[in-house]
XYZ file of C-alpha atoms in Angstrom:
582
model
C -36.109 42.148 -65.193
C -38.399 41.775 -62.177
C -37.687 39.097 -59.616
C -39.867 35.995 -59.788
C -41.292 34.516 -56.557
C -40.575 30.753 -56.519
C -40.683 27.967 -53.920
C -37.673 25.788 -53.052
C -38.442 22.520 -51.312
C -35.721 21.096 -49.009
C -36.008 18.315 -46.393
C -39.782 18.624 -46.225
C -39.746 22.422 -45.790
C -40.812 25.035 -48.338
C -38.789 28.228 -48.708
C -40.144 31.287 -50.549
C -37.320 32.759 -52.645
C -37.058 35.740 -55.037
C -35.376 34.450 -58.210
C -33.566 37.185 -60.197
C -33.507 36.185 -63.893
C -30.558 38.499 -64.456
C -28.319 36.561 -62.013
C -26.594 33.178 -62.209
C -27.032 29.824 -60.514
C -24.187 30.608 -58.114
C -25.989 33.705 -56.765
C -29.188 31.678 -56.369
C -27.305 29.028 -54.378
C -25.950 31.656 -52.003
C -29.525 32.839 -51.435
C -30.474 29.301 -50.438
C -27.360 29.012 -48.278
C -28.641 31.880 -46.127
C -31.978 30.067 -45.710
C -30.911 26.446 -45.249
C -27.307 26.563 -44.036
C -26.290 24.170 -46.838
C -23.069 25.332 -48.507
C -23.369 26.134 -52.259
C -20.920 23.388 -53.217
C -23.104 20.826 -51.375
C -26.399 21.875 -53.000
C -28.150 19.936 -55.747
C -30.972 21.946 -57.317
C -33.044 20.024 -59.827
C -34.168 21.913 -62.932
C -35.430 20.907 -66.333
C -32.680 18.902 -67.996
C -30.659 18.094 -64.858
C -28.965 20.047 -62.051
C -28.522 23.805 -61.798
C -24.912 24.793 -62.500
C -23.101 27.837 -61.087
C -22.639 29.460 -64.484
C -26.234 28.927 -65.654
C -28.124 32.134 -66.475
C -31.373 32.006 -64.486
C -33.236 33.655 -67.331
C -32.770 30.465 -69.363
C -34.814 28.453 -66.854
C -38.086 30.050 -67.892
C -39.216 30.138 -64.281
C -42.793 31.174 -63.560
C -44.296 32.653 -60.384
C -45.031 29.968 -57.797
C -42.912 27.327 -59.521
C -41.410 24.702 -57.167
C -37.755 23.661 -57.281
C -36.352 20.646 -55.435
C -33.073 21.037 -53.532
C -31.023 18.263 -51.913
C -27.989 18.471 -49.648
C -26.944 18.807 -45.995
C -24.592 21.219 -44.192
C -20.990 20.142 -43.808
C -21.103 20.856 -40.055
C -23.714 21.264 -37.368
C -23.209 25.016 -37.485
C -23.755 25.174 -41.219
C -20.393 26.901 -41.568
C -17.238 25.956 -43.439
C -15.001 28.360 -41.552
C -11.600 26.827 -40.867
C -10.520 27.332 -37.274
C -7.247 26.707 -35.516
C -7.352 23.485 -33.436
C -7.957 24.195 -29.757
C -5.333 21.646 -28.742
C -2.008 20.997 -30.377
C -2.091 17.816 -32.432
C 0.137 15.051 -31.137
C 1.214 12.036 -33.122
C 1.552 8.555 -31.658
C 5.277 8.633 -32.423
C 5.692 11.623 -30.095
C 3.872 10.023 -27.145
C 5.338 8.041 -24.303
C 4.190 4.438 -23.848
C 1.964 5.498 -20.933
C 0.373 8.334 -22.949
C -0.281 6.069 -25.943
C -1.994 3.526 -23.669
C -4.492 6.178 -22.546
C -5.468 7.309 -26.050
C -9.121 6.740 -26.964
C -9.495 3.366 -28.645
C -6.098 2.092 -27.495
C -5.799 -1.670 -27.111
C -5.586 -2.574 -23.385
C -2.593 -4.426 -21.996
C -2.494 -8.212 -21.958
C -0.850 -10.384 -19.294
C 2.026 -12.752 -19.913
C 1.530 -16.420 -19.098
C 4.114 -17.275 -16.426
C 3.505 -21.009 -16.669
C -0.079 -22.274 -16.436
C -1.279 -18.883 -15.170
C -4.003 -18.319 -17.782
C -6.565 -18.962 -15.011
C -5.199 -15.921 -13.157
C -4.803 -13.702 -16.229
C -8.424 -14.171 -17.283
C -9.636 -13.460 -13.746
C -7.564 -10.281 -13.410
C -8.702 -8.916 -16.775
C -12.381 -9.407 -15.932
C -12.077 -7.803 -12.494
C -10.238 -4.896 -14.096
C -13.404 -4.055 -16.068
C -14.982 -2.647 -12.873
C -14.257 1.119 -12.924
C -15.323 1.481 -9.286
C -12.740 -1.131 -8.256
C -9.948 0.653 -10.087
C -10.930 3.945 -8.471
C -10.987 2.524 -4.947
C -7.739 0.609 -5.443
C -6.019 3.849 -6.446
C -6.934 5.215 -2.983
C -5.894 2.095 -1.114
C -2.983 2.357 1.297
C -1.548 -0.819 2.802
C -1.142 -0.893 6.573
C 2.555 -1.635 6.130
C 3.120 1.097 3.562
C 4.851 3.354 6.122
C 7.725 0.971 6.752
C 8.054 0.070 3.105
C 8.215 3.696 2.047
C 10.853 4.472 4.636
C 13.034 1.695 3.296
C 12.709 3.023 -0.228
C 11.131 -0.140 -1.612
C 7.915 1.658 -2.486
C 9.711 3.470 -5.310
C 10.161 0.156 -7.127
C 6.571 0.288 -8.447
C 7.783 1.951 -11.642
C 9.809 -1.213 -12.340
C 6.918 -3.596 -11.606
C 8.538 -4.604 -8.289
C 6.279 -2.743 -5.849
C 5.161 -6.075 -4.393
C 8.476 -6.192 -2.545
C 7.474 -3.060 -0.673
C 3.889 -4.125 -0.184
C 4.874 -6.971 2.147
C 2.916 -9.434 0.001
C -0.308 -7.440 0.535
C -2.553 -8.894 -2.185
C -4.716 -5.771 -2.453
C -1.708 -3.460 -2.753
C -0.203 -5.787 -5.353
C -3.449 -5.648 -7.348
C -3.463 -1.856 -7.132
C 0.091 -1.638 -8.455
C -0.535 -4.219 -11.178
C -3.543 -2.359 -12.573
C -1.617 0.910 -12.511
C 1.245 -0.652 -14.463
C -1.175 -2.211 -16.951
C -2.772 1.203 -17.574
C 0.579 2.550 -18.739
C 1.348 0.032 -21.472
C -0.211 -1.812 -24.404
C 2.254 -4.683 -24.235
C 1.833 -7.990 -22.433
C 2.748 -7.357 -18.783
C 4.193 -10.020 -16.438
C 2.052 -10.159 -13.234
C 4.953 -11.633 -11.281
C 4.586 -9.673 -8.057
C 0.858 -10.282 -7.816
C 1.355 -13.982 -8.547
C 3.908 -14.235 -5.726
C 1.525 -12.435 -3.361
C -1.328 -14.776 -4.358
C 0.778 -17.898 -3.784
C 1.931 -16.545 -0.426
C -1.624 -15.796 0.711
C -3.098 -18.994 -0.769
C -0.498 -21.803 -1.086
C -2.900 -23.935 -3.154
C -1.890 -21.827 -6.181
C 1.750 -22.796 -5.630
C 0.999 -26.464 -6.248
C 3.523 -28.094 -8.576
C 2.585 -29.917 -11.749
C 2.291 -33.711 -11.564
C 5.032 -33.942 -14.158
C 7.351 -32.089 -11.791
C 7.936 -29.336 -14.334
C 6.538 -25.967 -13.352
C 3.294 -25.156 -11.575
C -0.053 -26.934 -11.977
C -3.065 -25.509 -13.785
C -5.660 -24.067 -11.391
C -9.388 -23.294 -11.428
C -10.225 -19.702 -12.426
C -13.330 -19.773 -10.208
C -11.183 -20.565 -7.172
C -8.797 -17.739 -8.050
C -11.755 -15.366 -8.485
C -13.256 -16.370 -5.124
C -9.990 -16.040 -3.199
C -9.121 -12.652 -4.697
C -12.627 -11.330 -4.029
C -12.572 -12.648 -0.444
C -9.237 -10.903 0.149
C -10.553 -7.646 -1.283
C -13.591 -7.989 0.946
C -11.351 -8.011 4.004
C -8.910 -5.330 2.951
C -10.610 -2.809 0.643
C -12.770 -0.553 2.826
C -14.670 2.486 1.579
C -16.682 5.284 3.130
C -20.365 4.622 2.591
C -22.526 7.720 2.982
C -25.712 5.653 3.168
C -24.426 3.978 6.365
C -23.325 7.217 8.020
C -26.733 8.245 9.355
C -26.362 7.663 13.089
C -25.205 10.563 15.231
C -23.167 8.301 17.480
C -21.413 6.415 14.702
C -17.758 7.130 14.183
C -16.049 7.548 10.836
C -14.725 4.001 11.109
C -18.268 2.692 11.665
C -19.356 4.373 8.403
C -16.833 2.313 6.451
C -17.826 -0.868 4.687
C -16.199 -3.361 2.384
C -16.063 -2.429 -1.289
C -17.107 -5.982 -2.151
C -20.099 -5.861 0.213
C -21.279 -2.672 -1.445
C -20.871 -3.553 -5.125
C -20.539 -7.351 -5.499
C -22.318 -8.930 -2.514
C -25.999 -9.819 -2.350
C -28.147 -11.287 0.404
C -30.371 -14.335 0.595
C -33.463 -14.878 2.682
C -33.697 -18.616 3.311
C -36.128 -21.072 4.837
C -34.914 -24.484 6.085
C -37.651 -27.074 6.580
C -37.670 -30.815 7.257
C -39.066 -32.889 4.414
C -40.663 -35.469 6.709
C -44.292 -34.817 7.751
C -43.574 -36.399 11.134
C -41.296 -33.496 12.023
C -43.944 -30.926 11.167
C -46.595 -32.889 13.078
C -44.295 -32.941 16.077
C -44.190 -29.131 15.988
C -40.840 -28.511 14.305
C -40.927 -25.002 12.829
C -39.124 -23.920 9.650
C -35.914 -22.033 10.353
C -35.538 -18.651 8.653
C -32.122 -17.173 7.988
C -30.169 -14.608 6.029
C -26.907 -15.198 4.205
C -24.491 -13.097 2.147
C -23.539 -14.372 -1.306
C -20.714 -13.264 -3.612
C -21.891 -15.259 -6.627
C -24.870 -17.224 -7.890
C -24.268 -20.828 -8.888
C -25.765 -22.231 -12.076
C -26.052 -25.967 -11.449
C -25.920 -28.142 -14.557
C -27.602 -31.491 -15.129
C -29.372 -33.268 -17.971
C -32.430 -30.998 -17.610
C -30.586 -27.655 -17.605
C -30.439 -25.865 -20.963
C -30.524 -22.209 -19.943
C -28.926 -20.057 -17.258
C -32.306 -19.316 -15.658
C -33.002 -23.004 -15.042
C -29.588 -23.554 -13.493
C -29.923 -20.576 -11.129
C -33.355 -21.747 -9.996
C -31.926 -25.193 -9.300
C -29.156 -23.601 -7.225
C -31.640 -21.692 -5.051
C -33.010 -24.949 -3.636
C -30.810 -27.573 -1.997
C -31.178 -30.732 0.062
C -29.349 -30.976 3.395
C -29.091 -33.988 5.682
C -28.811 -33.140 9.356
C -30.072 -34.265 12.729
C -33.630 -33.364 13.608
C -34.078 -32.391 17.249
C -37.754 -33.323 17.037
C -37.211 -36.760 15.490
C -33.926 -37.334 17.339
C -32.297 -38.722 14.193
C -30.885 -37.604 10.861
C -33.425 -36.328 8.341
C -33.442 -34.610 4.969
C -34.153 -30.866 4.914
C -34.898 -28.538 2.021
C -33.342 -25.084 2.029
C -35.086 -22.578 -0.231
C -33.399 -19.238 -0.833
C -34.594 -15.994 -2.379
C -32.591 -12.827 -3.003
C -33.256 -9.905 -0.645
C -30.504 -7.632 -1.993
C -29.120 -7.421 -5.509
C -25.599 -6.019 -5.959
C -24.662 -3.686 -8.802
C -22.302 -6.362 -10.142
C -23.595 -9.914 -10.190
C -21.222 -12.857 -10.598
C -22.666 -16.098 -11.954
C -20.670 -19.336 -11.810
C -21.395 -22.276 -14.099
C -20.729 -25.331 -11.911
C -19.052 -27.278 -14.727
C -16.339 -29.058 -12.712
C -16.909 -32.005 -10.388
C -14.697 -34.584 -8.741
C -14.637 -37.789 -10.775
C -13.744 -40.480 -8.272
C -12.723 -43.202 -10.728
C -10.398 -40.837 -12.608
C -9.250 -39.047 -9.442
C -9.499 -35.637 -11.046
C -11.870 -32.746 -11.659
C -13.955 -33.556 -14.740
C -15.904 -31.055 -16.784
C -19.611 -31.013 -17.643
C -19.574 -29.941 -21.273
C -23.340 -29.571 -21.699
C -24.483 -26.518 -23.658
C -26.160 -23.948 -21.384
C -27.214 -20.694 -23.019
C -27.112 -17.323 -21.256
C -28.611 -13.916 -22.155
C -26.889 -10.596 -22.785
C -29.526 -9.066 -20.491
C -30.549 -11.008 -17.406
C -33.824 -10.485 -15.546
C -33.457 -11.788 -11.975
C -36.739 -10.492 -10.502
C -38.224 -13.997 -10.271
C -35.316 -15.078 -8.019
C -36.063 -12.337 -5.480
C -37.963 -12.303 -2.193
C -41.457 -10.804 -2.298
C -40.487 -7.545 -0.560
C -37.685 -6.805 -3.008
C -39.779 -8.007 -5.943
C -42.446 -5.389 -5.193
C -39.780 -2.672 -5.325
C -38.211 -3.907 -8.562
C -41.214 -4.756 -10.749
C -42.516 -1.170 -11.321
C -39.037 0.034 -12.304
C -38.341 -2.950 -14.561
C -41.683 -2.621 -16.345
C -41.183 1.124 -16.836
C -37.741 0.521 -18.334
C -39.243 -1.878 -20.857
C -42.042 0.572 -21.640
C -39.553 3.380 -22.288
C -37.472 1.129 -24.517
C -40.545 0.178 -26.544
C -41.500 3.837 -26.961
C -37.982 4.661 -28.153
C -38.100 1.816 -30.662
C -41.479 3.009 -31.951
C -40.147 6.543 -32.417
C -37.066 5.235 -34.191
C -39.154 3.069 -36.516
C -41.424 6.031 -37.309
C -38.350 8.131 -38.061
C -37.011 5.493 -40.437
C -40.388 5.226 -42.183
C -40.466 8.984 -42.643
C -36.951 9.036 -44.098
C -37.896 6.309 -46.568
C -41.050 8.164 -47.589
C -39.103 11.409 -47.911
C -36.476 9.743 -50.061
C -39.148 8.208 -52.283
C -40.805 11.597 -52.777
C -37.489 13.245 -53.628
C -36.732 10.510 -56.149
C -40.208 10.860 -57.684
C -39.893 14.624 -58.049
C -36.351 14.260 -59.387
C -37.658 11.893 -62.061
C -40.399 14.335 -62.996
C -37.847 17.131 -63.318
C -35.539 14.974 -65.385
C -38.362 14.184 -67.793
C -38.978 17.870 -68.338
C -42.205 18.028 -66.372
C -42.701 21.016 -64.113
C -44.653 21.025 -60.901
C -46.372 24.339 -61.638
C -49.992 24.599 -60.725
C -52.448 25.063 -63.569
C -54.466 28.294 -63.689
C -57.815 28.063 -61.963
C -56.839 25.016 -59.928
C -55.193 26.468 -56.841
C -56.667 24.119 -54.240
C -55.818 20.725 -55.689
C -54.954 19.093 -58.961
C -57.100 16.287 -60.296
C -55.414 13.092 -61.429
C -56.661 11.077 -64.363
C -58.315 8.593 -62.048
C -60.363 11.321 -60.395
C -58.526 11.249 -57.014
C -57.445 14.543 -55.500
C -53.694 14.905 -54.952
C -52.754 15.078 -51.288
C -51.118 18.168 -49.876
C -47.329 18.116 -49.580
C -46.235 16.219 -46.476
C -44.094 18.111 -43.994
C -41.115 16.044 -42.868
C -39.207 16.603 -39.662
C -35.469 17.103 -39.886
C -33.009 14.906 -37.978
C -32.382 17.812 -35.607
C -36.106 18.131 -34.851
C -36.360 14.397 -34.223
C -33.341 14.461 -31.912
C -34.789 17.405 -29.980
C -38.107 15.585 -29.533
C -36.310 12.380 -28.592
C -34.146 14.151 -25.995
C -37.233 15.807 -24.507
C -39.166 12.540 -24.273
C -36.157 10.730 -22.766
C -35.794 13.421 -20.103
C -39.488 13.153 -19.224
C -39.252 9.346 -19.096
C -36.178 9.524 -16.828
C -38.054 11.711 -14.369
C -40.977 9.271 -14.313
C -38.589 6.350 -13.921
C -36.685 7.945 -11.042
C -39.936 8.547 -9.140
C -40.654 4.804 -9.278
C -37.381 3.854 -7.554
C -37.923 2.901 -3.931
C -36.253 5.414 -1.533
C -34.671 2.449 0.258
C -33.080 1.203 -2.978
C -32.157 4.715 -4.096
C -30.148 5.167 -0.886
C -28.183 1.957 -1.565
C -25.696 3.171 -4.182
C -24.213 -0.270 -4.750
C -27.518 -2.074 -5.386
C -29.428 -2.999 -8.512
C -32.709 -1.065 -8.573
C -34.457 -2.640 -11.563
C -33.666 -6.365 -11.449
C -32.134 -6.111 -14.941
C -28.460 -6.809 -15.671
C -26.331 -6.463 -18.803
C -23.461 -8.839 -19.521
C -20.021 -7.186 -19.169
C -17.497 -10.002 -18.798
C -17.062 -13.723 -19.465
C -14.312 -16.088 -18.301
C -14.101 -19.177 -20.494
C -12.438 -22.586 -20.243
C -11.304 -24.752 -23.127
C -10.632 -28.427 -22.446
C -12.098 -31.477 -20.724
C -10.914 -31.009 -17.099
C -10.077 -28.291 -14.608
C -6.510 -29.547 -14.252
C -5.766 -28.891 -17.917
C -7.033 -26.800 -20.792
C -6.861 -23.061 -21.256
C -8.655 -20.022 -19.795
C -9.405 -16.747 -21.589
C -11.720 -13.825 -20.877
C -13.988 -11.461 -22.789
C -14.736 -7.935 -21.594
C -17.231 -5.601 -23.248
C -15.697 -2.394 -24.551
C -16.714 0.801 -22.772
C -17.733 3.944 -24.599
C -15.138 6.713 -24.771
C -15.116 9.097 -21.811
C -16.360 12.592 -22.658
C -13.897 15.018 -20.984
C -16.516 17.777 -20.797
C -19.407 15.869 -19.210
C -17.418 13.091 -17.545
C -19.879 10.554 -18.962
C -19.324 7.638 -21.296
C -20.339 7.919 -24.927
C -22.361 5.242 -26.702
C -20.690 1.836 -26.977
C -20.011 0.106 -30.296
C -21.143 -3.296 -28.971
C -17.751 -4.949 -29.486
C -15.686 -6.929 -26.963
C -12.036 -7.331 -26.024
C -10.784 -10.908 -26.027
C -7.922 -11.410 -23.551
C -5.917 -14.514 -24.405
C -2.950 -14.034 -22.056
C -0.731 -11.391 -23.714
C -2.743 -11.449 -26.954
C -5.594 -8.935 -27.009
C -8.001 -8.657 -29.931
C -11.357 -7.105 -30.737
C -14.329 -9.389 -31.469
C -17.971 -8.905 -32.412
C -20.853 -9.554 -29.996
C -21.811 -12.651 -31.980
C -18.685 -14.351 -30.635
C -20.091 -14.216 -27.096
C -23.158 -16.162 -28.181
C -20.874 -19.065 -29.128
C -19.555 -19.541 -25.571
C -22.463 -21.642 -24.258
C -20.493 -24.887 -24.295
C -21.425 -28.217 -25.817
C -17.897 -29.534 -26.345
C -14.259 -28.989 -25.441
C -14.167 -25.577 -27.132
C -14.314 -22.348 -25.118
C -17.331 -22.401 -22.801
C -18.409 -19.829 -20.214
C -17.336 -20.564 -16.645
C -17.938 -17.183 -14.963
C -20.288 -14.409 -16.100
C -20.041 -10.846 -14.805
C -23.261 -8.853 -15.084
C -23.738 -5.153 -14.290
C -27.004 -3.449 -13.335
C -28.435 -1.465 -16.236
C -28.052 2.310 -15.992
C -30.934 4.210 -14.424
C -31.465 7.967 -13.992
C -30.163 9.634 -10.843
C -31.513 12.568 -8.841
C -29.133 14.912 -10.700
C -30.562 13.873 -14.071
């Protein structure tokens, strides 16, 4: 029997196939496999009365030239092949791994920190700081100035036992380096004893005893954060290529503090006397520049959102002597940001000294905060002009991506509806053959002409188009970045930040209660590209030595409003932008 030319419709595409009535359904499926890459066992071909089976004789279908068949199914792999290959790497089971190897497995739960007696304030601080990959990298390179003597005495080898602090001569930065290394090699709760001793030696306030006389007193996590960061600012120096542009500068001159590069911003401020008499007497406003390591969110009865609290913190009243008036007067200091760091720390000023109770009380007002923070309005005009074009372009690109994604979803729905409609027609025994003499279009009973078959793009085609448009958008976006900002590797170049860490406090005062921290999970590291894969949006909750995974919705519940967990410190990171290499 002569072969019959038929059309097979699959994922919006039409394939012309020669159907041999003398063969079986299995042979026909292998023909389609060569055209579509869909394995025969994954194909569903709709024929009159149901699906085409392997043993069905094609002659029983009564196929006619030009008849259309509907096929559904997708390849098992991206290659469209079911060839079984030997694994490139030998499979290893968790039972065969060392504790350090198991801790480095993708998806492994990170190590917690044991509470050594009211040390939750420290544990939550250390876990949040540990979320900075740049900090971990620079700490691994850090060498204490006293390391030579400690190594010669053999004390440096005690790091494997968690006792390297003895050889670090109470160097807080070296102790932090060793602690993070030890934490990376376990999934159990680790005792930060050596770091705690180094902290109490450097800052005796953290060695204060409890009022009950039993153990140590609870401390403020914000104070621990500030003291640790200030110590790192002094000790942790890095080579900064952007500063090494003068021919006469030495290698030491090209070094800068890690904190100054990644966590420190700058203010431009104007100090002006509030009294008109001072201005009339010729007193000029005083301009200045200050470095800041965190933004304060001041809280009062009018503050409901983080933005309002930050704005309130950028303006303060100061009483000092006026040289013009020759007496004390009230001045207003207005600050605006002239440099944004890559990592922005925001402190909710929830604790204040309650004189009648003689203790630090807590403001438990609910203050909401966003997962993405836009700080452009807090910036000085010069910086604002550099940030606005980049920020607006980022939002434009995001909108375009959302539009493409919505269009893709609409197409998939329409495609699915058409497949279901044609499947129903087939099941009812109705063929889609064209009637003789009506090749251009069929006429429906209502007189409307049937539309031509829509051509649907495959997922691969959509991904290719999406990748191409993203690449073009990245190039446009990179061109908008100011050369001055582009040269500052540790700066935010868009004014947009994403939330990465939260330190919370539960209780009614700073001298009691409990601290925990939340850190957003990073995407798995791709060993081939060295880049992070997409994140799943979940967070790690560090509650001393207990570590658990929580959904993003949990973070939205940390705004305060009672004695439950409320945010005290927020850690934001600049959103990712394209680089020159991309």
